[in-house]
PDB file of C-alpha atoms in Angstrom:
ATOM      1  CA  ASN A   1     101.475  78.401 110.318  1.00 59.00           C
ATOM      2  CA  ARG A   2     105.189  77.891 110.893  1.00 70.00           C
ATOM      3  CA  LEU A   3     105.105  79.286 114.432  1.00 73.00           C
ATOM      4  CA  PRO A   4     101.838  78.057 115.966  1.00 80.00           C
ATOM      5  CA  GLU A   5     102.763  79.258 119.472  1.00 83.00           C
ATOM      6  CA  ALA A   6     103.718  82.777 118.382  1.00 83.00           C
ATOM      7  CA  GLU A   7     101.871  85.751 119.793  1.00 86.00           C
ATOM      8  CA  ILE A   8     101.089  88.144 116.938  1.00 81.00           C
ATOM      9  CA  LEU A   9     101.211  91.866 117.672  1.00 85.00           C
ATOM     10  CA  TYR A  10     100.170  94.704 115.370  1.00 80.00           C
ATOM     11  CA  TYR A  11     102.302  97.797 114.804  1.00 81.00           C
ATOM     12  CA  PRO A  12     101.047 100.486 112.418  1.00 76.00           C
ATOM     13  CA  THR A  13     104.350 101.172 110.658  1.00 77.00           C
ATOM     14  CA  THR A  14     107.545  99.374 109.752  1.00 76.00           C
ATOM     15  CA  ALA A  15     109.466 101.900 111.861  1.00 79.00           C
ATOM     16  CA  ASP A  16     107.350 100.896 114.869  1.00 85.00           C
ATOM     17  CA  GLN A  17     108.051  97.223 114.175  1.00 84.00           C
ATOM     18  CA  VAL A  18     111.801  97.802 113.934  1.00 82.00           C
ATOM     19  CA  LYS A  19     111.805  99.845 117.161  1.00 85.00           C
ATOM     20  CA  ALA A  20     109.921  97.034 118.931  1.00 89.00           C
ATOM     21  CA  LEU A  21     112.453  94.528 117.597  1.00 87.00           C
ATOM     22  CA  GLU A  22     115.444  96.624 118.677  1.00 85.00           C
ATOM     23  CA  THR A  23     113.985  97.109 122.167  1.00 89.00           C
ATOM     24  CA  HIS A  24     113.204  93.375 122.477  1.00 88.00           C
ATOM     25  CA  LYS A  25     109.451  93.860 122.709  1.00 90.00           C
ATOM     26  CA  ILE A  26     109.150  91.404 119.817  1.00 89.00           C
ATOM     27  CA  ASP A  27     111.376  88.591 118.616  1.00 87.00           C
ATOM     28  CA  GLY A  28     110.843  89.085 114.895  1.00 83.00           C
ATOM     29  CA  LEU A  29     108.756  90.760 112.239  1.00 80.00           C
ATOM     30  CA  VAL A  30     107.334  89.821 108.882  1.00 77.00           C
ATOM     31  CA  ALA A  31     107.821  92.192 105.953  1.00 72.00           C
ATOM     32  CA  GLU A  32     107.966  92.232 102.190  1.00 68.00           C
ATOM     33  CA  MET A  33     111.469  91.917 100.741  1.00 66.00           C
ATOM     34  CA  PRO A  34     111.654  95.493  99.356  1.00 66.00           C
ATOM     35  CA  VAL A  35     110.714  96.833 102.791  1.00 70.00           C
ATOM     36  CA  LEU A  36     113.184  94.483 104.466  1.00 71.00           C
ATOM     37  CA  ARG A  37     116.009  95.658 102.226  1.00 71.00           C
ATOM     38  CA  LYS A  38     115.384  99.226 103.400  1.00 71.00           C
ATOM     39  CA  VAL A  39     115.280  98.112 107.060  1.00 73.00           C
ATOM     40  CA  LEU A  40     118.551  96.196 106.678  1.00 74.00           C
ATOM     41  CA  LYS A  41     120.223  99.152 104.996  1.00 73.00           C
ATOM     42  CA  ASN A  42     119.256 101.511 107.828  1.00 75.00           C
ATOM     43  CA  THR A  43     119.466  99.191 110.852  1.00 79.00           C
ATOM     44  CA  GLU A  44     122.708  97.372 111.607  1.00 79.00           C
ATOM     45  CA  SER A  45     121.284  95.406 114.543  1.00 81.00           C
ATOM     46  CA  VAL A  46     118.722  93.543 112.398  1.00 80.00           C
ATOM     47  CA  THR A  47     119.148  90.565 110.112  1.00 80.00           C
ATOM     48  CA  TYR A  48     116.713  88.322 108.258  1.00 76.00           C
ATOM     49  CA  LEU A  49     116.003  84.703 107.422  1.00 77.00           C
ATOM     50  CA  ASP A  50     116.405  83.996 103.729  1.00 74.00           C
ATOM     51  CA  ASP A  51     113.407  81.668 103.677  1.00 73.00           C
ATOM     52  CA  PRO A  52     110.226  83.411 102.487  1.00 68.00           C
ATOM     53  CA  LEU A  53     107.053  82.506 104.332  1.00 65.00           C
ATOM     54  CA  GLU A  54     105.157  82.673 101.064  1.00 66.00           C
ATOM     55  CA  GLU A  55     105.266  84.143  97.607  1.00 65.00           C
ATOM     56  CA  SER A  56     102.613  86.793  97.270  1.00 69.00           C
ATOM     57  CA  GLY A  57     101.740  89.674  95.058  1.00 81.00           C
ATOM     58  CA  PHE A  58     100.735  93.228  95.768  1.00 88.00           C
ATOM     59  CA  GLY A  59      97.841  95.047  94.209  1.00 95.00           C
ATOM     60  CA  PHE A  60      95.873  98.226  94.188  1.00 98.00           C
ATOM     61  CA  ILE A  61      92.395  97.874  95.679  1.00 98.00           C
ATOM     62  CA  PHE A  62      89.059  99.126  94.423  1.00 98.00           C
ATOM     63  CA  PRO A  63      85.514  99.104  95.863  1.00 98.00           C
ATOM     64  CA  LYS A  64      83.229  96.191  95.018  1.00 98.00           C
ATOM     65  CA  THR A  65      80.865  98.328  92.954  1.00 98.00           C
ATOM     66  CA  ASP A  66      80.222  98.522  89.220  1.00 97.00           C
ATOM     67  CA  GLU A  67      82.320 101.698  89.048  1.00 97.00           C
ATOM     68  CA  GLY A  68      85.038 100.059  91.148  1.00 98.00           C
ATOM     69  CA  ARG A  69      85.113  97.025  88.840  1.00 98.00           C
ATOM     70  CA  LYS A  70      85.380  99.267  85.780  1.00 98.00           C
ATOM     71  CA  LEU A  71      88.223 101.302  87.305  1.00 98.00           C
ATOM     72  CA  CYS A  72      89.996  98.132  88.488  1.00 98.00           C
ATOM     73  CA  ASP A  73      89.808  96.666  84.983  1.00 98.00           C
ATOM     74  CA  GLU A  74      91.144  99.893  83.480  1.00 98.00           C
ATOM     75  CA  PHE A  75      93.977  99.959  86.034  1.00 98.00           C
ATOM     76  CA  SER A  76      94.823  96.287  85.405  1.00 98.00           C
ATOM     77  CA  GLU A  77      94.986  97.037  81.682  1.00 98.00           C
ATOM     78  CA  TYR A  78      97.473  99.807  82.475  1.00 98.00           C
ATOM     79  CA  ILE A  79      99.594  97.412  84.595  1.00 97.00           C
ATOM     80  CA  ARG A  80      99.668  94.854  81.769  1.00 98.00           C
ATOM     81  CA  ASN A  81     100.689  97.582  79.303  1.00 98.00           C
ATOM     82  CA  ILE A  82     103.555  98.881  81.429  1.00 98.00           C
ATOM     83  CA  LYS A  83     104.754  95.351  82.104  1.00 97.00           C
ATOM     84  CA  ALA A  84     104.832  94.712  78.362  1.00 98.00           C
ATOM     85  CA  ASP A  85     106.602  97.933  77.374  1.00 98.00           C
ATOM     86  CA  GLY A  86     109.244  97.784  80.149  1.00 97.00           C
ATOM     87  CA  THR A  87     107.992 100.797  82.118  1.00 97.00           C
ATOM     88  CA  LEU A  88     107.236  98.694  85.202  1.00 96.00           C
ATOM     89  CA  LYS A  89     110.765  97.274  85.190  1.00 95.00           C
ATOM     90  CA  GLN A  90     112.125 100.830  85.050  1.00 96.00           C
ATOM     91  CA  LEU A  91     109.966 101.796  88.042  1.00 96.00           C
ATOM     92  CA  ASP A  92     111.194  98.686  89.901  1.00 92.00           C
ATOM     93  CA  ASP A  93     114.804  99.694  89.251  1.00 92.00           C
ATOM     94  CA  VAL A  94     114.232 103.243  90.499  1.00 95.00           C
ATOM     95  CA  TRP A  95     112.096 102.669  93.600  1.00 92.00           C
ATOM     96  CA  PHE A  96     113.703  99.412  94.780  1.00 88.00           C
ATOM     97  CA  GLY A  97     117.204 100.633  93.918  1.00 88.00           C
ATOM     98  CA  ASP A  98     119.704 102.495  96.065  1.00 85.00           C
ATOM     99  CA  ASP A  99     120.047 105.729  94.071  1.00 91.00           C
ATOM    100  CA  GLU A 100     117.979 108.269  96.037  1.00 88.00           C
ATOM    101  CA  ALA A 101     118.513 110.931  93.371  1.00 92.00           C
ATOM    102  CA  LYS A 102     116.433 108.888  90.900  1.00 94.00           C
ATOM    103  CA  LYS A 103     113.478 108.621  93.290  1.00 93.00           C
ATOM    104  CA  GLU A 104     111.569 111.597  91.961  1.00 92.00           C
ATOM    105  CA  LEU A 105     108.056 111.953  90.545  1.00 93.00           C
ATOM    106  CA  PHE A 106     106.592 114.333  88.036  1.00 93.00           C
ATOM    107  CA  ASP A 107     104.094 116.825  89.493  1.00 93.00           C
ATOM    108  CA  TYR A 108     101.055 114.571  89.566  1.00 93.00           C
ATOM    109  CA  THR A 109      99.035 117.308  91.303  1.00 91.00           C
ATOM    110  CA  ALA A 110      99.020 119.217  87.999  1.00 93.00           C
ATOM    111  CA  LEU A 111      97.433 116.426  85.950  1.00 94.00           C
ATOM    112  CA  LYS A 112      94.432 117.313  83.805  1.00 91.00           C
ATOM    113  CA  ASP A 113      91.096 115.940  84.916  1.00 91.00           C
ATOM    114  CA  ASP A 114      89.521 115.028  81.568  1.00 94.00           C
ATOM    115  CA  LYS A 115      87.779 112.063  83.220  1.00 95.00           C
ATOM    116  CA  GLY A 116      87.595 113.509  86.760  1.00 96.00           C
ATOM    117  CA  THR A 117      89.682 113.213  89.908  1.00 97.00           C
ATOM    118  CA  LEU A 118      90.610 109.915  91.552  1.00 98.00           C
ATOM    119  CA  THR A 119      91.427 109.826  95.243  1.00 98.00           C
ATOM    120  CA  LEU A 120      94.037 107.301  96.362  1.00 98.00           C
ATOM    121  CA  ALA A 121      94.290 106.167  99.997  1.00 98.00           C
ATOM    122  CA  THR A 122      97.757 105.203 101.203  1.00 97.00           C
ATOM    123  CA  SER A 123      99.677 105.005 104.450  1.00 93.00           C
ATOM    124  CA  GLY A 124     102.568 107.187 103.387  1.00 90.00           C
ATOM    125  CA  SER A 125     104.824 105.295 105.773  1.00 84.00           C
ATOM    126  CA  GLY A 126     105.975 102.209 103.897  1.00 83.00           C
ATOM    127  CA  GLU A 127     109.136 103.055 102.022  1.00 85.00           C
ATOM    128  CA  PRO A 128     109.751 102.306  99.146  1.00 89.00           C
ATOM    129  CA  PHE A 129     106.048 101.874  98.322  1.00 91.00           C
ATOM    130  CA  THR A 130     104.667 105.119  99.796  1.00 92.00           C
ATOM    131  CA  TYR A 131     106.527 107.633 101.940  1.00 91.00           C
ATOM    132  CA  MET A 132     107.211 111.300 102.488  1.00 91.00           C
ATOM    133  CA  LYS A 133     110.196 112.888 100.772  1.00 92.00           C
ATOM    134  CA  ASN A 134     110.835 116.630 100.814  1.00 89.00           C
ATOM    135  CA  GLY A 135     107.319 117.258 102.133  1.00 89.00           C
ATOM    136  CA  ARG A 136     105.660 115.291  99.341  1.00 92.00           C
ATOM    137  CA  ILE A 137     104.200 111.779  99.165  1.00 94.00           C
ATOM    138  CA  VAL A 138     106.244 109.614  96.786  1.00 96.00           C
ATOM    139  CA  GLY A 139     107.106 105.958  96.227  1.00 95.00           C
ATOM    140  CA  TYR A 140     106.615 103.039  93.916  1.00 95.00           C
ATOM    141  CA  ASP A 141     102.830 102.818  94.408  1.00 96.00           C
ATOM    142  CA  ILE A 142     102.452 106.570  93.925  1.00 97.00           C
ATOM    143  CA  ALA A 143     104.520 106.437  90.712  1.00 97.00           C
ATOM    144  CA  VAL A 144     102.313 103.666  89.318  1.00 98.00           C
ATOM    145  CA  ALA A 145      99.085 105.468  90.303  1.00 98.00           C
ATOM    146  CA  ALA A 146     100.320 108.784  88.889  1.00 98.00           C
ATOM    147  CA  GLY A 147     101.328 107.143  85.611  1.00 98.00           C
ATOM    148  CA  PHE A 148      97.914 105.538  85.317  1.00 98.00           C
ATOM    149  CA  CYS A 149      96.126 108.826  85.979  1.00 98.00           C
ATOM    150  CA  ARG A 150      98.337 110.678  83.488  1.00 97.00           C
ATOM    151  CA  ASP A 151      97.811 108.084  80.736  1.00 97.00           C
ATOM    152  CA  TYR A 152      94.069 107.626  81.326  1.00 97.00           C
ATOM    153  CA  GLY A 153      93.078 111.280  81.821  1.00 97.00           C
ATOM    154  CA  TYR A 154      92.470 111.496  85.559  1.00 97.00           C
ATOM    155  CA  ARG A 155      93.650 113.991  88.130  1.00 97.00           C
ATOM    156  CA  LEU A 156      95.207 112.315  91.202  1.00 97.00           C
ATOM    157  CA  GLU A 157      94.594 113.268  94.810  1.00 97.00           C
ATOM    158  CA  VAL A 158      96.463 111.304  97.502  1.00 97.00           C
ATOM    159  CA  LYS A 159      95.122 110.926 101.049  1.00 97.00           C
ATOM    160  CA  THR A 160      97.362 109.475 103.728  1.00 96.00           C
ATOM    161  CA  MET A 161      95.954 107.466 106.611  1.00 95.00           C
ATOM    162  CA  ASP A 162      96.842 104.629 108.930  1.00 92.00           C
ATOM    163  CA  PHE A 163      97.216 101.392 106.965  1.00 91.00           C
ATOM    164  CA  SER A 164      94.279  99.869 108.854  1.00 92.00           C
ATOM    165  CA  GLY A 165      91.973 102.544 107.406  1.00 96.00           C
ATOM    166  CA  ILE A 166      92.785 101.989 103.733  1.00 97.00           C
ATOM    167  CA  ILE A 167      90.545  98.986 103.026  1.00 97.00           C
ATOM    168  CA  PRO A 168      87.524 100.402 104.920  1.00 98.00           C
ATOM    169  CA  SER A 169      87.930 103.736 103.103  1.00 98.00           C
ATOM    170  CA  VAL A 170      87.908 101.942  99.757  1.00 98.00           C
ATOM    171  CA  GLN A 171      85.004  99.674 100.743  1.00 97.00           C
ATOM    172  CA  THR A 172      82.818 102.601 101.799  1.00 97.00           C
ATOM    173  CA  GLY A 173      83.663 104.710  98.742  1.00 96.00           C
ATOM    174  CA  LYS A 174      85.388 107.479 100.720  1.00 97.00           C
ATOM    175  CA  VAL A 175      88.245 107.055  98.230  1.00 98.00           C
ATOM    176  CA  ASP A 176      88.370 105.630  94.713  1.00 98.00           C
ATOM    177  CA  PHE A 177      91.243 103.205  95.264  1.00 98.00           C
ATOM    178  CA  GLY A 178      93.990 102.287  97.683  1.00 98.00           C
ATOM    179  CA  ALA A 179      97.617 101.210  97.719  1.00 97.00           C
ATOM    180  CA  SER A 180     100.389 100.720 100.249  1.00 93.00           C
ATOM    181  CA  ALA A 181     102.107  97.420  99.424  1.00 88.00           C
ATOM    182  CA  ILE A 182      98.768  95.682  99.960  1.00 91.00           C
ATOM    183  CA  THR A 183      99.290  91.943  99.785  1.00 88.00           C
ATOM    184  CA  ILE A 184      96.691  90.117  97.722  1.00 90.00           C
ATOM    185  CA  THR A 185      94.874  87.619  99.954  1.00 90.00           C
ATOM    186  CA  GLU A 186      91.658  85.634  99.578  1.00 92.00           C
ATOM    187  CA  GLU A 187      90.274  87.247 102.725  1.00 94.00           C
ATOM    188  CA  ARG A 188      90.862  90.769 101.439  1.00 94.00           C
ATOM    189  CA  ALA A 189      89.534  89.846  97.986  1.00 95.00           C
ATOM    190  CA  GLU A 190      86.159  89.138  99.609  1.00 96.00           C
ATOM    191  CA  SER A 191      85.749  92.836 100.387  1.00 97.00           C
ATOM    192  CA  VAL A 192      87.645  94.668  97.602  1.00 98.00           C
ATOM    193  CA  TYR A 193      88.720  94.125  93.994  1.00 98.00           C
ATOM    194  CA  PHE A 194      92.437  93.714  93.425  1.00 97.00           C
ATOM    195  CA  SER A 195      94.188  94.995  90.343  1.00 97.00           C
ATOM    196  CA  GLU A 196      96.675  92.983  88.361  1.00 94.00           C
ATOM    197  CA  SER A 197      99.636  92.311  90.641  1.00 91.00           C
TER     198      SER A 197
END
């Protein structure tokens, strides 16, 4: 821990964290670089330290059940495939880029359900990973999930909730998987399966 004397406070959204920082309720915040870029673009009074606390990956989460393991493996296969064919790089360029006009998704609500419907839990408040745009949930994580469902024959249903409810919803099987820039940690991996980063 680099700041052993620091008091750690929880705020449910990045917007709440930034507001607390601007109003001097907190002295700093920790965020992933893509999220930070968005904060810096929209908030002139904030800067950042160019010294990452750690290198970490993000993953989609799945319940620790046989069905969850199978779905996680299938999803990880999809991630490896889109890394290899360049699709993931294209998604990175779109969702982490500055051109808002490119940040559009196909109508994933119209996908066929040859293999059934998968329900994804997400916060919907962590741009560029998941957020509302024109009354619709979009973002990098949604684009990846929708592509997976399209290619593997699933229909996709997205449920938004507070970030703190995503892991419990996945653990209890209320949803099939979860995503919202979820950092892969050993502690979290004790309760859910993580996909390929």
